[in-house]
XYZ file of C-alpha atoms in Angstrom:
275
model
C 0.000 0.000 0.000
C 1.332 3.425 -0.953
C 2.519 5.783 1.752
C -0.050 8.577 1.363
C 1.054 11.993 2.561
C -1.097 14.512 4.369
C -0.006 17.077 1.759
C -1.426 14.961 -1.076
C -4.682 14.453 0.788
C -4.915 18.192 1.413
C -4.193 18.969 -2.244
C -6.932 16.662 -3.498
C -9.477 17.820 -0.944
C -8.888 21.459 -1.874
C -9.174 20.634 -5.570
C -12.257 18.418 -5.390
C -13.869 19.149 -2.043
C -14.028 15.443 -1.191
C -14.088 13.965 2.298
C -10.960 12.971 4.189
C -11.692 9.233 4.257
C -12.697 8.970 0.586
C -9.658 10.992 -0.495
C -7.248 8.865 1.517
C -8.765 5.627 0.169
C -8.558 6.883 -3.412
C -4.882 7.803 -3.032
C -4.125 4.420 -1.494
C -5.936 2.654 -4.339
C -3.994 4.781 -6.857
C -0.643 4.043 -5.174
C -0.224 7.747 -4.489
C -0.806 8.841 -8.099
C -2.787 12.092 -7.844
C -4.216 11.968 -11.365
C -5.359 8.384 -10.944
C -6.856 9.231 -7.565
C -8.860 12.025 -9.176
C -10.226 9.562 -11.743
C -11.199 7.145 -8.959
C -12.975 9.862 -6.992
C -14.812 11.176 -10.049
C -15.900 7.665 -11.025
C -17.172 7.067 -7.515
C -19.005 10.380 -7.657
C -20.535 9.563 -11.047
C -21.870 6.288 -9.673
C -23.327 8.240 -6.788
C -25.007 10.623 -9.244
C -26.737 7.690 -10.927
C -28.047 6.476 -7.585
C -29.361 9.963 -6.821
C -31.167 10.379 -10.155
C -34.597 9.574 -8.726
C -34.267 11.797 -5.685
C -36.286 15.004 -5.400
C -34.349 18.264 -5.718
C -36.719 20.692 -4.002
C -34.231 23.192 -2.556
C -31.790 25.488 -4.319
C -31.717 29.039 -5.592
C -32.794 31.438 -8.294
C -30.205 33.718 -9.903
C -30.383 36.334 -12.642
C -28.227 38.766 -14.570
C -28.608 41.315 -17.370
C -26.286 42.841 -19.943
C -26.424 44.309 -23.466
C -30.150 44.064 -24.058
C -30.580 40.603 -22.535
C -31.507 39.310 -19.093
C -31.190 35.698 -18.010
C -32.729 33.901 -15.055
C -32.082 30.347 -13.858
C -33.239 27.974 -11.153
C -30.532 25.647 -9.848
C -31.954 22.931 -7.612
C -30.456 20.642 -4.981
C -31.821 18.292 -2.336
C -31.254 20.142 0.958
C -31.114 23.696 2.245
C -27.715 22.854 3.748
C -26.268 22.475 0.254
C -28.258 25.447 -1.087
C -26.156 27.792 1.059
C -22.897 25.861 0.551
C -20.076 27.911 -1.006
C -19.419 25.296 -3.694
C -23.077 25.292 -4.727
C -23.169 29.097 -4.826
C -19.998 29.172 -6.940
C -21.507 26.569 -9.270
C -24.621 28.722 -9.653
C -22.458 31.676 -10.692
C -20.699 29.561 -13.338
C -23.959 28.157 -14.673
C -25.637 31.564 -14.827
C -22.686 33.095 -16.691
C -22.646 30.235 -19.197
C -26.398 30.297 -19.765
C -26.399 34.091 -20.159
C -23.539 33.917 -22.666
C -25.613 31.803 -25.063
C -28.990 33.367 -24.252
C -30.508 29.994 -23.399
C -34.299 29.744 -23.361
C -34.719 26.174 -22.178
C -33.139 23.703 -19.802
C -31.767 21.778 -22.786
C -30.028 24.870 -24.175
C -28.713 25.717 -20.714
C -27.212 22.249 -20.190
C -25.430 22.458 -23.543
C -23.772 25.810 -22.729
C -19.995 25.879 -22.287
C -18.168 26.256 -18.970
C -14.402 26.323 -19.455
C -14.481 23.708 -22.203
C -17.123 21.497 -20.603
C -20.879 21.574 -20.924
C -23.014 22.865 -18.072
C -24.414 19.332 -17.790
C -20.957 17.827 -17.254
C -19.925 20.628 -14.911
C -22.988 20.025 -12.754
C -22.389 16.259 -12.772
C -18.820 16.763 -11.564
C -19.877 19.132 -8.796
C -22.780 16.896 -7.760
C -20.329 14.027 -7.402
C -18.265 16.117 -5.008
C -21.124 17.712 -3.088
C -23.001 14.433 -2.794
C -26.486 15.576 -3.786
C -28.612 15.624 -6.892
C -28.190 18.991 -8.624
C -30.119 20.090 -11.673
C -31.020 23.122 -13.744
C -34.813 23.298 -13.429
C -35.401 26.471 -15.404
C -33.596 28.858 -17.738
C -35.006 31.798 -19.676
C -33.535 34.802 -21.473
C -35.496 37.996 -22.129
C -34.625 40.745 -24.566
C -35.555 44.369 -24.097
C -34.535 47.985 -23.690
C -34.082 47.806 -19.924
C -34.525 45.330 -17.085
C -35.217 45.154 -13.407
C -34.232 42.069 -11.424
C -35.748 41.263 -8.055
C -34.467 38.330 -5.987
C -36.409 37.475 -2.847
C -35.202 35.439 0.116
C -37.945 33.435 1.799
C -35.395 32.570 4.493
C -32.701 35.058 5.514
C -30.162 32.251 5.922
C -30.629 30.914 2.392
C -30.007 32.320 -1.102
C -32.905 33.809 -3.071
C -35.671 31.306 -3.744
C -37.928 33.587 -5.781
C -36.616 35.591 -8.712
C -38.222 37.966 -11.180
C -36.933 39.668 -14.301
C -38.978 42.490 -15.832
C -38.214 43.837 -19.301
C -39.462 47.364 -19.922
C -39.050 50.524 -21.939
C -39.079 53.967 -20.355
C -37.071 55.763 -17.681
C -38.816 54.943 -14.400
C -36.659 52.070 -13.146
C -38.033 52.437 -9.627
C -41.596 51.668 -10.728
C -40.353 48.786 -12.873
C -38.625 47.344 -9.804
C -41.797 47.781 -7.776
C -43.687 45.839 -10.441
C -41.029 43.115 -10.257
C -41.652 42.911 -6.514
C -45.379 42.692 -7.203
C -44.796 39.796 -9.599
C -42.797 37.897 -6.969
C -45.849 38.045 -4.700
C -48.768 37.853 -7.174
C -47.300 35.192 -9.518
C -49.026 36.191 -12.790
C -48.821 33.692 -15.626
C -49.198 35.979 -18.652
C -48.343 39.572 -19.557
C -51.506 40.407 -21.530
C -54.903 38.837 -22.157
C -53.873 38.064 -25.725
C -51.175 35.717 -24.397
C -53.650 33.493 -22.562
C -54.207 30.407 -24.758
C -57.709 30.098 -26.222
C -58.187 26.628 -24.755
C -57.390 27.947 -21.280
C -59.975 30.726 -21.619
C -62.552 28.312 -23.044
C -62.033 25.898 -20.175
C -62.464 28.690 -17.622
C -65.578 29.902 -19.402
C -67.044 26.380 -19.283
C -66.306 26.127 -15.566
C -67.864 29.476 -14.626
C -70.853 28.738 -16.863
C -71.482 25.482 -15.039
C -71.039 27.170 -11.660
C -73.397 30.012 -12.573
C -76.093 27.634 -13.779
C -75.742 25.426 -10.697
C -76.326 28.527 -8.554
C -79.716 28.972 -10.210
C -78.874 32.295 -11.869
C -81.552 33.575 -14.281
C -80.829 32.447 -17.855
C -81.129 36.002 -19.149
C -78.496 37.196 -16.700
C -76.026 34.401 -17.403
C -74.002 36.045 -20.233
C -73.171 39.094 -18.108
C -72.399 36.996 -15.025
C -70.173 34.652 -17.015
C -68.239 37.501 -18.643
C -67.756 39.082 -15.238
C -66.289 35.875 -13.879
C -64.050 35.392 -16.911
C -62.792 38.953 -16.415
C -62.090 38.093 -12.777
C -60.016 35.138 -14.013
C -57.980 37.457 -16.256
C -57.308 39.706 -13.251
C -55.807 36.726 -11.461
C -53.473 35.433 -14.164
C -52.660 38.439 -16.401
C -50.038 40.840 -15.059
C -51.372 44.038 -16.641
C -54.880 43.250 -15.346
C -53.810 42.468 -11.794
C -54.499 44.838 -8.922
C -51.254 46.499 -7.839
C -49.989 45.006 -4.580
C -49.175 48.465 -3.151
C -52.543 49.964 -4.134
C -55.292 47.540 -5.112
C -57.353 50.380 -6.585
C -54.860 50.535 -9.451
C -54.126 47.916 -12.098
C -50.525 47.205 -13.094
C -51.398 48.661 -16.521
C -52.471 51.911 -14.847
C -49.337 52.017 -12.692
C -47.115 51.500 -15.735
C -48.996 54.113 -17.769
C -48.691 56.726 -15.025
C -44.959 56.015 -14.741
C -44.489 56.330 -18.508
C -43.116 52.814 -18.897
C -44.171 49.819 -20.976
C -43.718 46.329 -19.598
C -42.599 44.188 -22.535
C -41.967 40.894 -20.763
C -41.314 39.158 -17.484
C -40.220 35.843 -16.017
C -40.718 34.501 -12.505
C -38.992 31.461 -11.024
C -39.599 29.948 -7.609
C -37.521 27.128 -6.207
C -39.501 23.911 -6.201
C -42.546 25.405 -7.948
């Protein structure tokens, strides 16, 4: 058995972040060869990744950045809140965000294919997951284009990284109001920017539901069309950003707030860890 030095163990642990026992065993198995020991540790980690594939990754963080007419937001998930605040996980999130932003990815698949120092994001995550010992995955990635952006990252727990993130794309000069609208989105969770974006089948399904409810309540047949339209409009006010009541003043719609501020909201994205 090779005489393994403390210096070699320290070198490998600093490079890979592996545990003392695993590092020592790998060096002994590799007869003190550092490169071979790294291969052994990575192989062991890869096998661990396969075992973790079916685990639920319900913790993690949301991160976002903007530059040169583009803003990118990602959700990077892990299994425990302990890892979510780990320095290695936070550093990995920075690398992934930079890579995803560089290619303007608009899907998880595009994000995983992005390059990080000559490796794909997918391979980079697999390597780090092997070291950290938890399932790690990109669960969302979107890039918006626009004239200007406001990013709002919200911590649901002061000891953890942001778990809710919003990017708002807008035109106009009132960045403060745009940020306030981003904060509103983090709370109100709209699904669409305008009514026109709501799919026809979604509206039709809602109309069928409120029609059935209205009839079951014994509403007069002559009054049904008006009642149904009122309830469909109420649905739009729940799911459409510009129709929603402003969180800071529910007498105003987001459309009214934006109009008064002289800005136009051109897009938004909201991610929440585990949602």
